[in-house]
Short mmCIF file of C-alpha atoms and ligand atoms in Angstrom, two decimals:
data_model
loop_
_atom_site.label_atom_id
_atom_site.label_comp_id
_atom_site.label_asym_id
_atom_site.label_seq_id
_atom_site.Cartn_x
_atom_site.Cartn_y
_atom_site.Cartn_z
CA UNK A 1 116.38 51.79 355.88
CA UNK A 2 114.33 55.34 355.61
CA UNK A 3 116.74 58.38 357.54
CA UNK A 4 114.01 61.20 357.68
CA UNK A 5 116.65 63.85 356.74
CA UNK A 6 114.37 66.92 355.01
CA UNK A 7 111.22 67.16 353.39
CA UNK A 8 112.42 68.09 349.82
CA UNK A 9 114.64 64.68 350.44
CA UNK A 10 111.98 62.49 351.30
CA UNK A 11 109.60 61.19 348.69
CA UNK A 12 106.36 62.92 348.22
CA UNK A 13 104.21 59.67 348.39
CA UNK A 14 106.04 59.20 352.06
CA UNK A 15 104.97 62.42 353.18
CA UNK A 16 101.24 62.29 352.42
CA UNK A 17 101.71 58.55 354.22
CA UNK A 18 103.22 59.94 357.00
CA UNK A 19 100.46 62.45 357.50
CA UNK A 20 97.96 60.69 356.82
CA UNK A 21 99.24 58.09 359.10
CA UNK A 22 100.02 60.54 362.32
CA UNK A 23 95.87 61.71 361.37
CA UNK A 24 94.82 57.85 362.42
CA UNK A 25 97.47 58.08 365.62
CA UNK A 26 95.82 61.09 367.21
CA UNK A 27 92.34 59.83 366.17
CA UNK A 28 92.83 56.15 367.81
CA UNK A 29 93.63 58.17 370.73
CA UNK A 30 90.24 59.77 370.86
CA UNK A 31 91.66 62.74 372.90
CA UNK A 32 93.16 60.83 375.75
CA UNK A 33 96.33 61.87 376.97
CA UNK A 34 98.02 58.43 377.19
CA UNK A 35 98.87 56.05 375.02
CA UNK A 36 95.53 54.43 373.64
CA UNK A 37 95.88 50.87 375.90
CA UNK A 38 95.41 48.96 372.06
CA UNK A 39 98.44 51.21 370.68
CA UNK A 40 100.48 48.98 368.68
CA UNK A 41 104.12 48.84 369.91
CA UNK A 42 106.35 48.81 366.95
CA UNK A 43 109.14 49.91 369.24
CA UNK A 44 108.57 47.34 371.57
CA UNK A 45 112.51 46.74 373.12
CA UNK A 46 114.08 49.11 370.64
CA UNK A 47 116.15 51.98 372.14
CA UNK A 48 116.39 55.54 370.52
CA UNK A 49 118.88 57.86 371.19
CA UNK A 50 117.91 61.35 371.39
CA UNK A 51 120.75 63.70 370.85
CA UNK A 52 120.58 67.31 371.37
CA UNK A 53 123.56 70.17 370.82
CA UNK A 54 120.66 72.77 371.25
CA UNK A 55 118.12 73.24 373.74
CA UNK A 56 114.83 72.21 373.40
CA UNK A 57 111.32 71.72 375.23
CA UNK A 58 109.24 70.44 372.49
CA UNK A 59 111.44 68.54 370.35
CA UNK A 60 112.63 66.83 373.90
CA UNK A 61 109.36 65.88 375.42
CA UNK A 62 107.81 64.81 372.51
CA UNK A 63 110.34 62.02 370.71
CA UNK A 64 110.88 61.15 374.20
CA UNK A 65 107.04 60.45 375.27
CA UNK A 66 105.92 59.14 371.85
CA UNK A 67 108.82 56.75 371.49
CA UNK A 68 107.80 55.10 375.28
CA UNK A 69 104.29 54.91 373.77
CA UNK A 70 105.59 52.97 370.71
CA UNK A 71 106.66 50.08 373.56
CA UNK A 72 110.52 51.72 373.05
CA UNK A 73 112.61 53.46 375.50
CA UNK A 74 115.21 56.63 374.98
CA UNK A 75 118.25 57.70 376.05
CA UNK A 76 118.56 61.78 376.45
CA UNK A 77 122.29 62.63 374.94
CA UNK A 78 123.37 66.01 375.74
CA UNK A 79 126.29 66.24 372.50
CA UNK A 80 128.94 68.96 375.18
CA UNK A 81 128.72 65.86 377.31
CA UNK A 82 129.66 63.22 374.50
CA UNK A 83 133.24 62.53 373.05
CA UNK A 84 131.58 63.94 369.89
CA UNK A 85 131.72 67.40 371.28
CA UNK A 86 135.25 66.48 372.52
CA UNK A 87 137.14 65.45 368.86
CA UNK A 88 135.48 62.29 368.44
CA UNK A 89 134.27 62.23 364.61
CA UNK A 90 130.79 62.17 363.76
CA UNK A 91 131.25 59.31 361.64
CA UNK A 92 132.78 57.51 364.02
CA UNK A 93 129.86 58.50 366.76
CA UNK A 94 127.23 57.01 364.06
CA UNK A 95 129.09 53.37 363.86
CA UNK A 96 129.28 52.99 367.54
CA UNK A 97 125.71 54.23 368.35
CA UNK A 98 123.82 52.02 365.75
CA UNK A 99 125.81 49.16 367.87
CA UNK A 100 124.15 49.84 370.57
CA UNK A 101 120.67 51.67 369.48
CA UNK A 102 117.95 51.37 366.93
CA UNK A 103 117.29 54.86 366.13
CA UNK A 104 119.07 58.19 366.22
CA UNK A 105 117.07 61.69 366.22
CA UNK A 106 119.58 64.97 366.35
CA UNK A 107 119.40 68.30 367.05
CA UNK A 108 122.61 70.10 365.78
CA UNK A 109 124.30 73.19 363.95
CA UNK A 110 125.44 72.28 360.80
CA UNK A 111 123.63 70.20 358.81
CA UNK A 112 126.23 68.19 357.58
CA UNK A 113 126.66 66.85 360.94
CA UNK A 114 123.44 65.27 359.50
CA UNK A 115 124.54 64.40 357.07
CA UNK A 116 127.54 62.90 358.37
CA UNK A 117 125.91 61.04 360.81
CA UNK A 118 123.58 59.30 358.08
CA UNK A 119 126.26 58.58 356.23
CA UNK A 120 127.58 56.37 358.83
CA UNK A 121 124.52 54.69 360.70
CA UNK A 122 123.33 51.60 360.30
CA UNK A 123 120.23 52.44 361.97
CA UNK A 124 117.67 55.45 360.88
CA UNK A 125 118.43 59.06 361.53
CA UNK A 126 116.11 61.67 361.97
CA UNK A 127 116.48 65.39 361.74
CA UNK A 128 115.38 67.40 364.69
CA UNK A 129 116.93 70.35 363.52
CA UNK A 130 119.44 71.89 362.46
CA UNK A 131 120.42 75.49 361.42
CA UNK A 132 119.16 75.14 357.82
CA UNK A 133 115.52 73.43 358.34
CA UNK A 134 113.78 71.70 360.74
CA UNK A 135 111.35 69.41 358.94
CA UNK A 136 109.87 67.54 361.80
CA UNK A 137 107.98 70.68 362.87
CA UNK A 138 106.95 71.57 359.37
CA UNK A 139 104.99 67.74 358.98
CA UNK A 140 102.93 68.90 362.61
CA UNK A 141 102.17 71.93 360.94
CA UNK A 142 100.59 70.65 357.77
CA UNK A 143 98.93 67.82 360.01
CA UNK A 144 97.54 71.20 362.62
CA UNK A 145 96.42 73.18 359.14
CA UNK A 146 94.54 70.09 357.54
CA UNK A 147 93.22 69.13 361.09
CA UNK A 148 91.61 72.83 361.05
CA UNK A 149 90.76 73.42 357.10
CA UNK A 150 91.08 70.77 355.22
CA UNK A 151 93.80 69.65 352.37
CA UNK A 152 96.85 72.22 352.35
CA UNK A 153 96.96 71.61 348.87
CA UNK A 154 97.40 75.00 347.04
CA UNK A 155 96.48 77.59 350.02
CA UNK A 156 98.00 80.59 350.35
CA UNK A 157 100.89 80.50 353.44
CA UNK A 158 102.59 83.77 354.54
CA UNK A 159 105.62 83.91 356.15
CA UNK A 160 106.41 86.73 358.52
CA UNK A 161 110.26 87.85 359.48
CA UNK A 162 113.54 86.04 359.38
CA UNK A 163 114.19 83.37 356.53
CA UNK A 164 115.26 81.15 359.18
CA UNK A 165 115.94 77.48 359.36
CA UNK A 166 112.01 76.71 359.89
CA UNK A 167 111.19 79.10 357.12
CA UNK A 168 112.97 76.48 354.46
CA UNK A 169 111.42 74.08 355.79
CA UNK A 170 107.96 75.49 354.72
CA UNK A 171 109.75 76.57 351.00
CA UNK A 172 110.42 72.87 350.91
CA UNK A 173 106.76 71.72 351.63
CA UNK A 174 105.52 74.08 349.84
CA UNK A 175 106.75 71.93 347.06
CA UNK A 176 106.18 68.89 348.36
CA UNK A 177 102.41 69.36 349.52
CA UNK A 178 101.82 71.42 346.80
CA UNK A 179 100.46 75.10 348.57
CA UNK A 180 102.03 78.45 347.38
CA UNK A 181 103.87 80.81 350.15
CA UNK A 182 104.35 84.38 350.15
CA UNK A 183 107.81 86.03 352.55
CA UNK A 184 107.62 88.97 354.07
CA UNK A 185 110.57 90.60 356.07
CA UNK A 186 113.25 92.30 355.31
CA UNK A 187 115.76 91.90 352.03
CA UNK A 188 119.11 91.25 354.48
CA UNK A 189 116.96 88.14 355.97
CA UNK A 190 115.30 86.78 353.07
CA UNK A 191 115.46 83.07 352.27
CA UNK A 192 118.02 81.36 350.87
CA UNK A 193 117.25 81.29 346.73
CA UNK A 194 117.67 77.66 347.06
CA UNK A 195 115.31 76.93 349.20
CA UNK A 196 112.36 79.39 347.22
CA UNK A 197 113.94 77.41 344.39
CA UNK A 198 112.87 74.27 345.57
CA UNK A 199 109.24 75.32 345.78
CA UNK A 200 109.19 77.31 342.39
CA UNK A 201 111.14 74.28 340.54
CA UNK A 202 107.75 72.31 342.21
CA UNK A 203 105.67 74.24 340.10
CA UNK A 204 104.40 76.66 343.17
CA UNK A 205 104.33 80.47 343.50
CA UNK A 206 106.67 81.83 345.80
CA UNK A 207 106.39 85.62 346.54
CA UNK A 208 108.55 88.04 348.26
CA UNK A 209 106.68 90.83 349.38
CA UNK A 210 108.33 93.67 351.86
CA UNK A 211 104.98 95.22 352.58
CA UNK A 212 103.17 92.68 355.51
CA UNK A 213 99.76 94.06 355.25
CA UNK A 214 100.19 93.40 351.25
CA UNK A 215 101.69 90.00 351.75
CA UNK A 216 98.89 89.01 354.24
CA UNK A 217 95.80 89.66 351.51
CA UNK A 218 94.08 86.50 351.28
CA UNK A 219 96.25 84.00 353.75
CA UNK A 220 94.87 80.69 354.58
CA UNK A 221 97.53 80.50 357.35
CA UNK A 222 99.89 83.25 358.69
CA UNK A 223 103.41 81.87 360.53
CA UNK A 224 105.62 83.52 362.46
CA UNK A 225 109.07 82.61 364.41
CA UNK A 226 111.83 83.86 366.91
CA UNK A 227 113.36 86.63 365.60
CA UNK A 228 116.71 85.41 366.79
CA UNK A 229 117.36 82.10 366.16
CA UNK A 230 119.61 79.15 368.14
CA UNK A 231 122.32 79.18 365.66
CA UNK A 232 122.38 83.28 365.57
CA UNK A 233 125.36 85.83 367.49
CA UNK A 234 123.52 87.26 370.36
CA UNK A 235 125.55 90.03 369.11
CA UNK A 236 123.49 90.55 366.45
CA UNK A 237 119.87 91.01 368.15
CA UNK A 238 119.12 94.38 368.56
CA UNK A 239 120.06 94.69 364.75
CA UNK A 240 117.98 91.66 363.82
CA UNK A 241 114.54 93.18 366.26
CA UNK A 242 115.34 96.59 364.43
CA UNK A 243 115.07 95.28 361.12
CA UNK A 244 112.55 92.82 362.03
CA UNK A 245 109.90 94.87 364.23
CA UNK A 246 107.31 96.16 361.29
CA UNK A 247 106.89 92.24 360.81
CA UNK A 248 105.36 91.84 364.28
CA UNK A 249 102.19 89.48 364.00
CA UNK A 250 99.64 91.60 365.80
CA UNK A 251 95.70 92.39 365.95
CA UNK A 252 96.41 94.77 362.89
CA UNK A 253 97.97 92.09 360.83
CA UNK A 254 95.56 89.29 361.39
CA UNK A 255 93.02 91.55 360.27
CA UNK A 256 94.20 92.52 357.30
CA UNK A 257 94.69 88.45 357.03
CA UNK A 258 91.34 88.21 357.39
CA UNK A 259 89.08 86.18 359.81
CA UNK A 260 89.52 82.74 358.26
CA UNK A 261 93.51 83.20 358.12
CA UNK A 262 94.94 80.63 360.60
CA UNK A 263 98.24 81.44 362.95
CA UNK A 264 101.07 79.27 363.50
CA UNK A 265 104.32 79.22 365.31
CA UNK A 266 106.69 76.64 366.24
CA UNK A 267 107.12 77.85 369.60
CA UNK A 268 109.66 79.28 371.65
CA UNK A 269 107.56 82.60 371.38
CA UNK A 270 108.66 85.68 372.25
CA UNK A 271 105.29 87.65 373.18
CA UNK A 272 105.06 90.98 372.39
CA UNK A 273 108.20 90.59 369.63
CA UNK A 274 107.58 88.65 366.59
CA UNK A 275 103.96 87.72 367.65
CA UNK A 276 101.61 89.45 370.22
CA UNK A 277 99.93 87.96 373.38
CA UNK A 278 96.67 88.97 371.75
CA UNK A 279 97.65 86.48 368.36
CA UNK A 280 98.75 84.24 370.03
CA UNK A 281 95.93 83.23 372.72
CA UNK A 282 93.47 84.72 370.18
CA UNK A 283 90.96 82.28 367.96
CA UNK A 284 92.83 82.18 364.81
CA UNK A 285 95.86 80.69 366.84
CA UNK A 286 96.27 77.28 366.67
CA UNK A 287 99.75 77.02 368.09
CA UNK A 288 99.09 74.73 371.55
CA UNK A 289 97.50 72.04 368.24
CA UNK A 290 100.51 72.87 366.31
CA UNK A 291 102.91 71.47 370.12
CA UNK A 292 100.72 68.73 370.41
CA UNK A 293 100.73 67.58 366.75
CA UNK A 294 105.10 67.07 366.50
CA UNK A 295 104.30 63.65 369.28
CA UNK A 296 101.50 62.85 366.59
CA UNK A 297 103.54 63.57 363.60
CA UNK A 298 106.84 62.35 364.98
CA UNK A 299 105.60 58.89 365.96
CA UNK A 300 104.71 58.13 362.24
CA UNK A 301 107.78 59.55 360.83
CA UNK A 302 109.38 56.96 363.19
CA UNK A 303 107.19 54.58 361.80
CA UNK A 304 107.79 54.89 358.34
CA UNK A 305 111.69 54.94 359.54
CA UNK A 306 111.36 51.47 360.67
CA UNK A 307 109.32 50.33 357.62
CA UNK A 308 112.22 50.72 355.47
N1 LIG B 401 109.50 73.95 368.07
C1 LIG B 401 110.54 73.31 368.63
O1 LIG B 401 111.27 72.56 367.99
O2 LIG B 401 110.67 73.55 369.96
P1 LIG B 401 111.89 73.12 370.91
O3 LIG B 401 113.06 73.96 370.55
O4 LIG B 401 111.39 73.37 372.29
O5 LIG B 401 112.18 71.66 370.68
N1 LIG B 402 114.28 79.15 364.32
C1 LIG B 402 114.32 78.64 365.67
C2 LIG B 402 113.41 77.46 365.83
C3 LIG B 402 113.34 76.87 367.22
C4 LIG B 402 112.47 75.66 367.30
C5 LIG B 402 115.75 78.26 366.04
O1 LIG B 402 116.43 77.62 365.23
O2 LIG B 402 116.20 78.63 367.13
#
């Protein structure tokens, strides 16, 4: 049985499958916005629960509309409304679900809830974030940048602002896929050393660099995210947008990126904070690709779950 837990857990050969595999999804589809009507159905009467202790738009929508067009159905779990926000262990949660369903996908805090909960099931788990990564969005975002240039394979990516959750998730592709990424914010929200270790163990360069219009010099793709993240005090936001606000992706910045650089986010954006309105509906965005691509992505990471 294959959990998909985090990229830098999940064997390189997988990930270029599971790619490679989501490319042939969205091109069978041939731009339609259903379901192609010769989609195979390799969740045909399988049920996947879908549990969520965060919000979420994208994350939601998406496993829930790709696993219908896999022939499967879902069931939305809110975990406040579960006896797992209410004492019941996680362990316990996993051996009762994988009972009754065939799949589990979870959005949570700590990852080893995760952890936990794989652990215990007898039925794959998937990641859908958690406060240390979030690799599911990170596989739509290589599929978006090879969809637009070509193999990721040692480009340049540049990360602007917090060291977040999302952010490790690119240190550990960048070691997977093989491209080099350069930080830029400030020192108090860097990265956690094990996570640039990852990628610098892989054999790729990983830069810090405080100085955004350095860090940007030569940038196949540019990336930016919330500046205060789920798992953050609210507390702690005007300190974070004080520290954070010379990392703004505007105009400016994308120039210095140069034409060719590429912008992502994962979306919730905050216009006019981390990224501007201007970057963001402007032609080296590609972040409405980058939404669309985690249904793409998703349904062959669910598809390599089940191959196991
Ligand atoms: N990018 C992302 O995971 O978005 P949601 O929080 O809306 O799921
Ligand atoms: N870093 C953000 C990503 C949201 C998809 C968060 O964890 O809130």
């Amino acid at each position: 049985m294959n959990h998909f837990l985090d990229i830098h857990k999940t064997d390189k050969s997988a990930l270029r499958g599971i790619i490679d595999d989501a490319k042939a999804i969205k091109t069978a589809r041939a731009g339609r916005p259903k379901a192609a009507p010769d989609d195979e159905l390799p969740l045909k009467d399988r049920m996947v629960a879908l549990i969520f202790e965060k919000p979420s738009t994208r994350t939601r929508v998406s496993f829930d509309v790709g696993v219908r067009q896999m022939g499967g159905q879902t069931m939305v779990l809110s975990g406040s409304d579960m006896q797992l926000g209410h004492g019941e262990t996680i362990a316990d949660t996993a051996r009762v679900l994988s009972r009754y369903v065939d799949m589990i996908m979870i959005r949570t805090f700590d990852e080893a809830v995760l952890e936990e909960m794989s652990e215990h099931a007898t039925v794959p788990v998937i990641n859908g974030l958690t406060d240390r990564s979030h690799p599911c969005q990170i596989m739509a975002d290589v599929l978006t940048f090879e969809e637009h240039r070509g193999a990721i394979a040692d480009r340049k990516v540049v990360w602007c602002g917090d060291g977040n959750n999302v952010c490790a998730s690119f240190l550990h592709a960048a070691g997977q896929f093989g491209f080099d990424l350069t930080f830029t914010g400030p020192v108090q929200l860097d990265p956690e050393m094990e996570f640039v270790g990852f990628a610098r163990n892989a054999g790729r360069t990983v830069t810090i660099e405080r100085d955004p219009f350095k860090a940007v010099e030569g940038a196949d793709l540019v990336v930016a995210d919330t500046w205060v993240s789920m798992h953050d005090a609210q507390s702690a936001k005007e300190r974070r947008h004080n520290m954070l606000r010379p990392y703004q992706v505007n105009d400016r910045l994308m120039q210095a990126a140069g034409k060719d650089a590429l912008f992502m986010h994962c979306l919730p954006a905050h216009r006019g904070e981390e990224v501007t309105s201007e970057v963001m509906d402007g032609p080296q965005s590609v972040i409405w690709d980058e939404a669309e691509n985690r249904l793409h992505a998703q349904k062959a990471i669910m598809r390599w779950c089940l191959e196991g």
